[in-house]
Amino acid sequence: MTAAETLYGRILDADPAQPDALHLLGVLAGQTGRAALGIDLIGQAMAQRPDAADAPSRAAAAYRRALAVRPDFATAWARLGATRHRLGDGDGAIAALTRAAALDPSDGASAGRAALLLRQRALGEREAGRLAAARGLLRRALALDPHSADLRFEAAQLAYAAGDRRAAEAGFRRTLALAPERADAWANAAALLDERGAVAAALTGGRRALVADPTLVSAWINRSAACLGLGRHAAAVAAARRALALDPACGPALSNLASGLRSLGAATAGAPLLRRGARLGNYDSERGLLSAILYDPTLDEEARFAEALAFARRRAPSVAPPSFRNDPSPDRRLRIGYLSSDFRDHPIARNMASILANHDHAAFEIALYPLASRSDAMTERLRGWADLWRPVDGLSDDAIAERIRGDGVDLLVTLGGRFDANRPLVAARRPAPVLVSAHDGGTSGLPGVDA
């Protein structure tokens, strides 16, 4: 035993809680190969002086010295991780806690803390719009804590936000395997099923969500949408009314209620609901109003035109004319693009089938941009008539416009812009030199659309 150790021991005999002696004796123990004792003594010192400004820094230095002697000491890595977190060193904390969990698989606390720090960082990346980075961080968190329903749910939400519907659906299913009564996961899974056309399954999933939480507004919205898809319009109206009873300012519920009432023959009942949603700033209500006015016999064409122009003023971005790089050669094939959510057994597809089947492919190159993931036999027929099949479901309007522009489309046709899951505002981004709106029931109202 060294003279220093003897001195520290005497101090502690007189005052067993003396923090400086505990700390120095801990450092000494670490330097002489007794890492476990050193860590314990330093921990006692920090407990006695938690407010000391330099305590975390001194502790971190002590843990590093202990680990220099014994690099595989899991407890030291765990405490170093906690200390680095207190010092604001997020990267260092995650690295140390991850190392602790790897060295001691039974150390769920370190794995959980590292996963929590990664989750917090992922949230920041998502808020900044960096979805790929956020998803990568959550994958690391799930590797540490694979049984966390919260992490699974958030990873699924991120996948959906990034347009990865398959990963999102799988993520919600894994969430439910871990937490079978989680209402929000049932509701989101049901919404995805409805989106890809599995309406009956979506309705079943929606029921499970409402059994788990009858006050979940999104579940009532999903139920109303699924009922609309099945032609159960009265049930859709009832579900939308339940959503509005819980949240009177719910734009999607107002839109679904308007659709259901219109299908039940109340042609003029939808517009006031959609105007209410539009005043609340709900985009679906604003676009739904463009459809509702087509069925309202009290409106004339001037009123409908005014509504279309008002929508464009509110929603169409001011875009500087882009510089297109399309090949100017007069003898090349022109590339014509079609953008639609309805490349399936749908009136739009049935109207377009003969056009797509009879395009002159020696003169024109045909690109189809489907906005929905659902497919059927009609989808495959249309795909067979296309030179380029470019799914864009899940992308933002800006990203879709950029993809079309990057593909060198010469003329873009947007189909049924005001209906279904179509995206009329893509045209407002000027994705092609020539823009045509078709099968829309009236003018798009958007500046820059040529025909």
mmCIF file of N, CA, C and O in Angstrom, residues 1 67-68 90 123 160 168 177 197 202 225 230 249 270 297 321 324 326 337 400 438:
data_model
loop_
_atom_site.group_PDB
_atom_site.id
_atom_site.type_symbol
_atom_site.label_atom_id
_atom_site.label_comp_id
_atom_site.label_asym_id
_atom_site.label_seq_id
_atom_site.Cartn_x
_atom_site.Cartn_y
_atom_site.Cartn_z
ATOM 1 N N MET A 1 0.862 -1.200 0.000
ATOM 2 C CA MET A 1 0.000 0.000 0.000
ATOM 3 C C MET A 1 0.889 1.239 0.000
ATOM 4 O O MET A 1 1.842 1.337 0.748
ATOM 5 N N LEU A 67 -10.379 2.264 -17.700
ATOM 6 C CA LEU A 67 -10.565 1.474 -18.911
ATOM 7 C C LEU A 67 -9.253 1.252 -19.655
ATOM 8 O O LEU A 67 -9.124 0.287 -20.408
ATOM 9 N N ALA A 68 -8.286 2.145 -19.449
ATOM 10 C CA ALA A 68 -6.975 1.916 -20.036
ATOM 11 C C ALA A 68 -6.336 0.672 -19.441
ATOM 12 O O ALA A 68 -5.582 -0.048 -20.106
ATOM 13 N N GLY A 90 -22.909 14.017 -26.494
ATOM 14 C CA GLY A 90 -23.868 13.008 -26.936
ATOM 15 C C GLY A 90 -23.218 11.852 -27.663
ATOM 16 O O GLY A 90 -23.525 10.680 -27.406
ATOM 17 N N LEU A 123 -35.358 12.371 -33.623
ATOM 18 C CA LEU A 123 -36.455 13.339 -33.622
ATOM 19 C C LEU A 123 -35.986 14.690 -34.155
ATOM 20 O O LEU A 123 -36.667 15.338 -34.959
ATOM 21 N N TYR A 160 -43.065 5.854 -43.444
ATOM 22 C CA TYR A 160 -44.201 6.392 -44.190
ATOM 23 C C TYR A 160 -43.884 7.796 -44.695
ATOM 24 O O TYR A 160 -44.156 8.136 -45.852
ATOM 25 N N ALA A 168 -43.167 0.843 -43.773
ATOM 26 C CA ALA A 168 -44.087 1.415 -42.790
ATOM 27 C C ALA A 168 -45.099 0.371 -42.335
ATOM 28 O O ALA A 168 -45.335 0.198 -41.132
ATOM 29 N N ALA A 177 -47.190 -6.518 -32.767
ATOM 30 C CA ALA A 177 -46.732 -7.787 -32.187
ATOM 31 C C ALA A 177 -46.194 -7.565 -30.777
ATOM 32 O O ALA A 177 -46.324 -8.433 -29.903
ATOM 33 N N GLY A 197 -55.733 -0.367 -51.221
ATOM 34 C CA GLY A 197 -56.921 -0.996 -51.762
ATOM 35 C C GLY A 197 -57.462 -2.158 -50.963
ATOM 36 O O GLY A 197 -58.487 -2.733 -51.338
ATOM 37 N N ALA A 202 -58.641 -3.001 -43.959
ATOM 38 C CA ALA A 202 -58.490 -1.704 -43.300
ATOM 39 C C ALA A 202 -59.622 -1.475 -42.310
ATOM 40 O O ALA A 202 -59.411 -0.955 -41.204
ATOM 41 N N ALA A 225 -63.151 6.694 -44.156
ATOM 42 C CA ALA A 225 -62.548 6.539 -45.482
ATOM 43 C C ALA A 225 -62.751 5.124 -46.016
ATOM 44 O O ALA A 225 -63.065 4.924 -47.198
ATOM 45 N N LEU A 230 -65.836 1.200 -49.598
ATOM 46 C CA LEU A 230 -66.716 0.037 -49.741
ATOM 47 C C LEU A 230 -68.119 0.415 -50.182
ATOM 48 O O LEU A 230 -68.990 -0.456 -50.324
ATOM 49 N N ALA A 249 -62.572 20.693 -35.447
ATOM 50 C CA ALA A 249 -61.738 21.354 -36.455
ATOM 51 C C ALA A 249 -60.980 20.357 -37.324
ATOM 52 O O ALA A 249 -59.993 20.717 -37.963
ATOM 53 N N GLY A 270 -72.274 19.352 -48.886
ATOM 54 C CA GLY A 270 -70.839 19.222 -48.678
ATOM 55 C C GLY A 270 -70.078 20.530 -48.698
ATOM 56 O O GLY A 270 -69.135 20.719 -47.929
ATOM 57 N N PRO A 297 -75.966 22.281 -57.914
ATOM 58 C CA PRO A 297 -76.726 22.923 -59.001
ATOM 59 C C PRO A 297 -77.000 24.402 -58.755
ATOM 60 O O PRO A 297 -77.475 25.098 -59.659
ATOM 61 N N PRO A 321 -39.561 30.480 -63.571
ATOM 62 C CA PRO A 321 -39.524 29.562 -64.714
ATOM 63 C C PRO A 321 -38.230 28.759 -64.711
ATOM 64 O O PRO A 321 -37.131 29.331 -64.714
ATOM 65 N N PHE A 324 -35.144 24.249 -68.581
ATOM 66 C CA PHE A 324 -35.237 22.849 -69.002
ATOM 67 C C PHE A 324 -34.032 22.478 -69.866
ATOM 68 O O PHE A 324 -33.528 23.297 -70.640
ATOM 69 N N ASN A 326 -34.122 19.729 -71.909
ATOM 70 C CA ASN A 326 -34.604 18.751 -72.872
ATOM 71 C C ASN A 326 -33.837 18.889 -74.191
ATOM 72 O O ASN A 326 -33.525 20.001 -74.634
ATOM 73 N N GLY A 337 -45.495 12.536 -70.495
ATOM 74 C CA GLY A 337 -45.708 11.949 -69.174
ATOM 75 C C GLY A 337 -47.161 12.082 -68.746
ATOM 76 O O GLY A 337 -47.830 13.073 -69.076
ATOM 77 N N ILE A 400 -41.683 15.217 -56.763
ATOM 78 C CA ILE A 400 -42.289 14.661 -57.981
ATOM 79 C C ILE A 400 -41.948 15.542 -59.177
ATOM 80 O O ILE A 400 -41.551 15.053 -60.248
ATOM 81 N N ALA A 438 -56.203 17.142 -67.698
ATOM 82 C CA ALA A 438 -57.263 16.394 -68.368
ATOM 83 C C ALA A 438 -58.106 15.642 -67.355
ATOM 84 O O ALA A 438 -57.638 15.301 -66.258
#
